[in-house]
JSON list of C-alpha atoms in Angstrom, two decimals:
[
{"chain": "A", "resi": 17, "resn": "UNK", "atom": "CA", "xyz": [97.41, 113.44, 114.67]},
{"chain": "A", "resi": 18, "resn": "UNK", "atom": "CA", "xyz": [97.58, 116.87, 116.22]},
{"chain": "A", "resi": 19, "resn": "UNK", "atom": "CA", "xyz": [99.36, 120.19, 115.65]},
{"chain": "A", "resi": 20, "resn": "UNK", "atom": "CA", "xyz": [102.55, 120.79, 117.58]},
{"chain": "A", "resi": 21, "resn": "UNK", "atom": "CA", "xyz": [102.42, 122.79, 120.82]},
{"chain": "A", "resi": 22, "resn": "UNK", "atom": "CA", "xyz": [104.38, 126.04, 121.16]},
{"chain": "A", "resi": 23, "resn": "UNK", "atom": "CA", "xyz": [107.21, 124.29, 123.03]},
{"chain": "A", "resi": 24, "resn": "UNK", "atom": "CA", "xyz": [107.40, 121.41, 120.54]},
{"chain": "A", "resi": 25, "resn": "UNK", "atom": "CA", "xyz": [107.41, 123.85, 117.62]},
{"chain": "A", "resi": 26, "resn": "UNK", "atom": "CA", "xyz": [110.19, 125.92, 119.19]},
{"chain": "A", "resi": 27, "resn": "UNK", "atom": "CA", "xyz": [112.39, 122.87, 119.87]},
{"chain": "A", "resi": 28, "resn": "UNK", "atom": "CA", "xyz": [111.86, 121.45, 116.40]},
{"chain": "A", "resi": 29, "resn": "UNK", "atom": "CA", "xyz": [112.44, 124.76, 114.59]},
{"chain": "A", "resi": 30, "resn": "UNK", "atom": "CA", "xyz": [115.64, 125.38, 116.58]},
{"chain": "A", "resi": 31, "resn": "UNK", "atom": "CA", "xyz": [116.96, 122.02, 115.42]},
{"chain": "A", "resi": 32, "resn": "UNK", "atom": "CA", "xyz": [115.97, 122.57, 111.78]},
{"chain": "A", "resi": 33, "resn": "UNK", "atom": "CA", "xyz": [117.30, 126.16, 111.83]},
{"chain": "A", "resi": 34, "resn": "UNK", "atom": "CA", "xyz": [120.68, 124.75, 112.82]},
{"chain": "A", "resi": 35, "resn": "UNK", "atom": "CA", "xyz": [120.87, 123.25, 109.33]},
{"chain": "A", "resi": 36, "resn": "UNK", "atom": "CA", "xyz": [118.94, 125.66, 107.08]},
{"chain": "A", "resi": 37, "resn": "UNK", "atom": "CA", "xyz": [118.94, 128.93, 109.03]},
{"chain": "A", "resi": 38, "resn": "UNK", "atom": "CA", "xyz": [116.46, 131.57, 107.87]},
{"chain": "A", "resi": 39, "resn": "UNK", "atom": "CA", "xyz": [115.31, 129.36, 104.99]},
{"chain": "A", "resi": 40, "resn": "UNK", "atom": "CA", "xyz": [112.87, 127.74, 107.40]},
{"chain": "A", "resi": 41, "resn": "UNK", "atom": "CA", "xyz": [110.07, 129.86, 105.97]},
{"chain": "A", "resi": 42, "resn": "UNK", "atom": "CA", "xyz": [110.72, 128.39, 102.49]},
{"chain": "A", "resi": 43, "resn": "UNK", "atom": "CA", "xyz": [110.04, 124.94, 103.90]},
{"chain": "A", "resi": 44, "resn": "UNK", "atom": "CA", "xyz": [106.50, 125.85, 104.99]},
{"chain": "A", "resi": 45, "resn": "UNK", "atom": "CA", "xyz": [105.41, 128.19, 102.19]},
{"chain": "A", "resi": 46, "resn": "UNK", "atom": "CA", "xyz": [106.35, 126.29, 99.05]},
{"chain": "A", "resi": 47, "resn": "UNK", "atom": "CA", "xyz": [105.28, 127.18, 95.50]},
{"chain": "A", "resi": 48, "resn": "UNK", "atom": "CA", "xyz": [103.38, 123.89, 95.14]},
{"chain": "A", "resi": 49, "resn": "UNK", "atom": "CA", "xyz": [101.21, 124.50, 98.21]},
{"chain": "A", "resi": 50, "resn": "UNK", "atom": "CA", "xyz": [101.29, 125.12, 101.93]},
{"chain": "A", "resi": 51, "resn": "UNK", "atom": "CA", "xyz": [102.87, 122.48, 104.15]},
{"chain": "A", "resi": 52, "resn": "UNK", "atom": "CA", "xyz": [102.62, 121.99, 107.89]},
{"chain": "A", "resi": 53, "resn": "UNK", "atom": "CA", "xyz": [104.05, 119.83, 110.66]},
{"chain": "A", "resi": 54, "resn": "UNK", "atom": "CA", "xyz": [101.89, 117.37, 112.61]},
{"chain": "A", "resi": 55, "resn": "UNK", "atom": "CA", "xyz": [102.67, 115.13, 115.59]},
{"chain": "A", "resi": 56, "resn": "UNK", "atom": "CA", "xyz": [101.60, 111.48, 115.70]},
{"chain": "A", "resi": 57, "resn": "UNK", "atom": "CA", "xyz": [103.05, 108.96, 118.20]},
{"chain": "A", "resi": 58, "resn": "UNK", "atom": "CA", "xyz": [105.95, 111.31, 119.14]},
{"chain": "A", "resi": 59, "resn": "UNK", "atom": "CA", "xyz": [106.94, 111.59, 115.46]},
{"chain": "A", "resi": 60, "resn": "UNK", "atom": "CA", "xyz": [106.73, 114.81, 113.48]},
{"chain": "A", "resi": 61, "resn": "UNK", "atom": "CA", "xyz": [105.37, 114.55, 109.94]},
{"chain": "A", "resi": 62, "resn": "UNK", "atom": "CA", "xyz": [105.73, 117.10, 107.14]},
{"chain": "A", "resi": 63, "resn": "UNK", "atom": "CA", "xyz": [102.44, 117.13, 105.26]},
{"chain": "A", "resi": 64, "resn": "UNK", "atom": "CA", "xyz": [100.71, 119.24, 102.63]},
{"chain": "A", "resi": 65, "resn": "UNK", "atom": "CA", "xyz": [97.49, 120.79, 103.86]},
{"chain": "A", "resi": 66, "resn": "UNK", "atom": "CA", "xyz": [95.63, 119.23, 100.96]},
{"chain": "A", "resi": 67, "resn": "UNK", "atom": "CA", "xyz": [96.57, 115.70, 102.07]},
{"chain": "A", "resi": 68, "resn": "UNK", "atom": "CA", "xyz": [95.94, 116.63, 105.70]},
{"chain": "A", "resi": 69, "resn": "UNK", "atom": "CA", "xyz": [92.33, 117.52, 104.90]},
{"chain": "A", "resi": 70, "resn": "UNK", "atom": "CA", "xyz": [91.84, 114.20, 103.11]},
{"chain": "A", "resi": 71, "resn": "UNK", "atom": "CA", "xyz": [93.24, 112.28, 106.08]},
{"chain": "A", "resi": 72, "resn": "UNK", "atom": "CA", "xyz": [91.01, 114.05, 108.60]},
{"chain": "A", "resi": 73, "resn": "UNK", "atom": "CA", "xyz": [88.35, 111.33, 108.40]},
{"chain": "A", "resi": 74, "resn": "UNK", "atom": "CA", "xyz": [90.78, 108.52, 109.35]},
{"chain": "A", "resi": 75, "resn": "UNK", "atom": "CA", "xyz": [90.87, 107.70, 113.06]},
{"chain": "A", "resi": 76, "resn": "UNK", "atom": "CA", "xyz": [94.16, 108.27, 114.87]},
{"chain": "A", "resi": 77, "resn": "UNK", "atom": "CA", "xyz": [94.61, 104.67, 116.03]},
{"chain": "A", "resi": 78, "resn": "UNK", "atom": "CA", "xyz": [94.23, 103.37, 112.45]},
{"chain": "A", "resi": 79, "resn": "UNK", "atom": "CA", "xyz": [96.65, 105.94, 110.99]},
{"chain": "A", "resi": 80, "resn": "UNK", "atom": "CA", "xyz": [100.20, 104.63, 110.65]},
{"chain": "A", "resi": 81, "resn": "UNK", "atom": "CA", "xyz": [101.90, 107.64, 109.06]},
{"chain": "A", "resi": 82, "resn": "UNK", "atom": "CA", "xyz": [101.10, 110.64, 106.94]},
{"chain": "A", "resi": 83, "resn": "UNK", "atom": "CA", "xyz": [103.49, 112.61, 104.77]},
{"chain": "A", "resi": 84, "resn": "UNK", "atom": "CA", "xyz": [107.21, 112.52, 105.42]},
{"chain": "A", "resi": 85, "resn": "UNK", "atom": "CA", "xyz": [108.61, 111.78, 108.87]},
{"chain": "A", "resi": 86, "resn": "UNK", "atom": "CA", "xyz": [110.96, 114.64, 109.78]},
{"chain": "A", "resi": 87, "resn": "UNK", "atom": "CA", "xyz": [112.01, 113.34, 113.17]},
{"chain": "A", "resi": 88, "resn": "UNK", "atom": "CA", "xyz": [110.83, 112.36, 116.59]},
{"chain": "A", "resi": 89, "resn": "UNK", "atom": "CA", "xyz": [110.71, 113.66, 120.12]},
{"chain": "A", "resi": 90, "resn": "UNK", "atom": "CA", "xyz": [112.62, 111.63, 122.67]},
{"chain": "A", "resi": 91, "resn": "UNK", "atom": "CA", "xyz": [111.31, 110.88, 126.14]},
{"chain": "A", "resi": 92, "resn": "UNK", "atom": "CA", "xyz": [113.30, 113.85, 127.44]},
{"chain": "A", "resi": 93, "resn": "UNK", "atom": "CA", "xyz": [111.52, 116.09, 124.87]},
{"chain": "A", "resi": 94, "resn": "UNK", "atom": "CA", "xyz": [114.54, 116.62, 122.64]},
{"chain": "A", "resi": 95, "resn": "UNK", "atom": "CA", "xyz": [114.04, 116.52, 118.89]},
{"chain": "A", "resi": 96, "resn": "UNK", "atom": "CA", "xyz": [116.00, 114.15, 116.64]},
{"chain": "A", "resi": 97, "resn": "UNK", "atom": "CA", "xyz": [115.98, 114.58, 112.88]},
{"chain": "A", "resi": 98, "resn": "UNK", "atom": "CA", "xyz": [115.51, 111.47, 110.75]},
{"chain": "A", "resi": 99, "resn": "UNK", "atom": "CA", "xyz": [117.32, 110.75, 107.51]},
{"chain": "A", "resi": 100, "resn": "UNK", "atom": "CA", "xyz": [113.98, 111.07, 105.67]},
{"chain": "A", "resi": 101, "resn": "UNK", "atom": "CA", "xyz": [114.15, 114.84, 106.21]},
{"chain": "A", "resi": 102, "resn": "UNK", "atom": "CA", "xyz": [117.39, 115.04, 104.21]},
{"chain": "A", "resi": 103, "resn": "UNK", "atom": "CA", "xyz": [115.72, 115.47, 100.80]},
{"chain": "A", "resi": 104, "resn": "UNK", "atom": "CA", "xyz": [113.73, 118.45, 102.10]},
{"chain": "A", "resi": 105, "resn": "UNK", "atom": "CA", "xyz": [116.54, 120.14, 104.06]},
{"chain": "A", "resi": 106, "resn": "UNK", "atom": "CA", "xyz": [119.42, 119.68, 101.60]},
{"chain": "A", "resi": 107, "resn": "UNK", "atom": "CA", "xyz": [118.31, 122.28, 99.00]},
{"chain": "A", "resi": 108, "resn": "UNK", "atom": "CA", "xyz": [118.06, 124.98, 101.70]},
{"chain": "A", "resi": 109, "resn": "UNK", "atom": "CA", "xyz": [121.21, 124.10, 103.68]},
{"chain": "A", "resi": 110, "resn": "UNK", "atom": "CA", "xyz": [123.47, 127.01, 104.58]},
{"chain": "A", "resi": 111, "resn": "UNK", "atom": "CA", "xyz": [126.57, 124.98, 105.31]},
{"chain": "A", "resi": 112, "resn": "UNK", "atom": "CA", "xyz": [127.67, 122.04, 103.22]},
{"chain": "A", "resi": 113, "resn": "UNK", "atom": "CA", "xyz": [130.55, 119.60, 103.24]},
{"chain": "A", "resi": 114, "resn": "UNK", "atom": "CA", "xyz": [131.60, 117.53, 100.23]},
{"chain": "A", "resi": 115, "resn": "UNK", "atom": "CA", "xyz": [133.43, 114.26, 100.83]},
{"chain": "A", "resi": 116, "resn": "UNK", "atom": "CA", "xyz": [135.83, 112.63, 98.38]},
{"chain": "A", "resi": 117, "resn": "UNK", "atom": "CA", "xyz": [134.82, 109.21, 97.02]},
{"chain": "A", "resi": 118, "resn": "UNK", "atom": "CA", "xyz": [137.59, 107.41, 98.94]},
{"chain": "A", "resi": 119, "resn": "UNK", "atom": "CA", "xyz": [136.31, 108.67, 102.30]},
{"chain": "A", "resi": 120, "resn": "UNK", "atom": "CA", "xyz": [132.62, 108.45, 101.44]},
{"chain": "A", "resi": 121, "resn": "UNK", "atom": "CA", "xyz": [132.09, 104.77, 102.18]},
{"chain": "A", "resi": 122, "resn": "UNK", "atom": "CA", "xyz": [134.11, 104.95, 105.38]},
{"chain": "A", "resi": 123, "resn": "UNK", "atom": "CA", "xyz": [131.95, 107.86, 106.56]},
{"chain": "A", "resi": 124, "resn": "UNK", "atom": "CA", "xyz": [128.73, 106.04, 105.73]},
{"chain": "A", "resi": 125, "resn": "UNK", "atom": "CA", "xyz": [129.90, 103.10, 107.84]},
{"chain": "A", "resi": 126, "resn": "UNK", "atom": "CA", "xyz": [130.20, 105.43, 110.83]},
{"chain": "A", "resi": 127, "resn": "UNK", "atom": "CA", "xyz": [133.83, 106.54, 110.85]},
{"chain": "A", "resi": 128, "resn": "UNK", "atom": "CA", "xyz": [135.13, 110.10, 111.03]},
{"chain": "A", "resi": 129, "resn": "UNK", "atom": "CA", "xyz": [136.51, 111.83, 107.95]},
{"chain": "A", "resi": 130, "resn": "UNK", "atom": "CA", "xyz": [140.10, 112.99, 107.92]},
{"chain": "A", "resi": 131, "resn": "UNK", "atom": "CA", "xyz": [140.86, 116.43, 106.51]},
{"chain": "A", "resi": 132, "resn": "UNK", "atom": "CA", "xyz": [142.37, 114.71, 103.49]},
{"chain": "A", "resi": 133, "resn": "UNK", "atom": "CA", "xyz": [138.94, 113.16, 102.80]},
{"chain": "A", "resi": 134, "resn": "UNK", "atom": "CA", "xyz": [137.21, 116.52, 102.45]},
{"chain": "A", "resi": 135, "resn": "UNK", "atom": "CA", "xyz": [136.59, 117.73, 98.92]},
{"chain": "A", "resi": 136, "resn": "UNK", "atom": "CA", "xyz": [135.06, 121.13, 99.67]},
{"chain": "A", "resi": 137, "resn": "UNK", "atom": "CA", "xyz": [133.49, 122.94, 102.58]},
{"chain": "A", "resi": 138, "resn": "UNK", "atom": "CA", "xyz": [131.31, 126.04, 102.70]},
{"chain": "A", "resi": 139, "resn": "UNK", "atom": "CA", "xyz": [133.09, 129.19, 103.87]},
{"chain": "A", "resi": 140, "resn": "UNK", "atom": "CA", "xyz": [132.63, 130.47, 107.45]},
{"chain": "A", "resi": 141, "resn": "UNK", "atom": "CA", "xyz": [131.45, 127.13, 108.82]},
{"chain": "A", "resi": 142, "resn": "UNK", "atom": "CA", "xyz": [131.86, 127.19, 112.59]},
{"chain": "A", "resi": 143, "resn": "UNK", "atom": "CA", "xyz": [132.93, 124.16, 114.61]},
{"chain": "A", "resi": 144, "resn": "UNK", "atom": "CA", "xyz": [129.57, 122.96, 115.98]},
{"chain": "A", "resi": 145, "resn": "UNK", "atom": "CA", "xyz": [127.49, 124.07, 113.02]},
{"chain": "A", "resi": 146, "resn": "UNK", "atom": "CA", "xyz": [124.93, 121.72, 111.50]},
{"chain": "A", "resi": 147, "resn": "UNK", "atom": "CA", "xyz": [125.95, 120.74, 107.97]},
{"chain": "A", "resi": 148, "resn": "UNK", "atom": "CA", "xyz": [124.62, 118.62, 105.16]},
{"chain": "A", "resi": 149, "resn": "UNK", "atom": "CA", "xyz": [127.20, 116.10, 103.95]},
{"chain": "A", "resi": 150, "resn": "UNK", "atom": "CA", "xyz": [127.36, 115.64, 100.18]},
{"chain": "A", "resi": 151, "resn": "UNK", "atom": "CA", "xyz": [129.25, 113.28, 97.92]},
{"chain": "A", "resi": 152, "resn": "UNK", "atom": "CA", "xyz": [131.39, 114.90, 95.23]},
{"chain": "A", "resi": 153, "resn": "UNK", "atom": "CA", "xyz": [128.54, 114.17, 92.78]},
{"chain": "A", "resi": 154, "resn": "UNK", "atom": "CA", "xyz": [126.27, 116.54, 94.81]},
{"chain": "A", "resi": 155, "resn": "UNK", "atom": "CA", "xyz": [124.18, 113.74, 96.28]},
{"chain": "A", "resi": 156, "resn": "UNK", "atom": "CA", "xyz": [123.15, 114.53, 99.89]},
{"chain": "A", "resi": 157, "resn": "UNK", "atom": "CA", "xyz": [124.31, 111.77, 102.22]},
{"chain": "A", "resi": 158, "resn": "UNK", "atom": "CA", "xyz": [123.78, 112.83, 105.82]},
{"chain": "A", "resi": 159, "resn": "UNK", "atom": "CA", "xyz": [122.92, 115.55, 108.35]},
{"chain": "A", "resi": 160, "resn": "UNK", "atom": "CA", "xyz": [125.59, 116.07, 110.99]},
{"chain": "A", "resi": 161, "resn": "UNK", "atom": "CA", "xyz": [127.58, 118.53, 113.05]},
{"chain": "A", "resi": 162, "resn": "UNK", "atom": "CA", "xyz": [130.90, 119.59, 111.61]},
{"chain": "A", "resi": 163, "resn": "UNK", "atom": "CA", "xyz": [132.78, 118.45, 114.73]},
{"chain": "A", "resi": 164, "resn": "UNK", "atom": "CA", "xyz": [131.43, 114.91, 114.30]},
{"chain": "A", "resi": 165, "resn": "UNK", "atom": "CA", "xyz": [132.70, 114.68, 110.74]},
{"chain": "A", "resi": 166, "resn": "UNK", "atom": "CA", "xyz": [136.26, 115.93, 110.76]},
{"chain": "A", "resi": 167, "resn": "UNK", "atom": "CA", "xyz": [139.11, 114.30, 112.63]},
{"chain": "A", "resi": 168, "resn": "UNK", "atom": "CA", "xyz": [142.43, 116.14, 112.48]}
]
């Protein structure tokens, strides 16, 4: 388990900023403590510093995971967010899309959403903007780009 390099931090923060924008600082400096990102086996974990200090005396080959997995780096050094990051990114999301109950299950099975399946959408959402997809009951469902959600 090691801290991220400058390049890894830049790539990861660019991806996260696509969804939460300037609220990235709120993710690190939380009222319940300071959190940081650590890399282990090409996966990025979001961990409180208190737990990180306790895990310092566990060897790296014995450690399976620590904290919440936010995503992983591919072999081409691109960053992919995992669904486990959704609970941490959803409260800070700038752009949100709400899906009607009839289109919700179809979307979760991998299909696009027609415009008739949209309940609400945040104003000024550009075409390739990262959005958090919500059900009409305000339950976060998915992280996606707006162009991948809506079919005309």
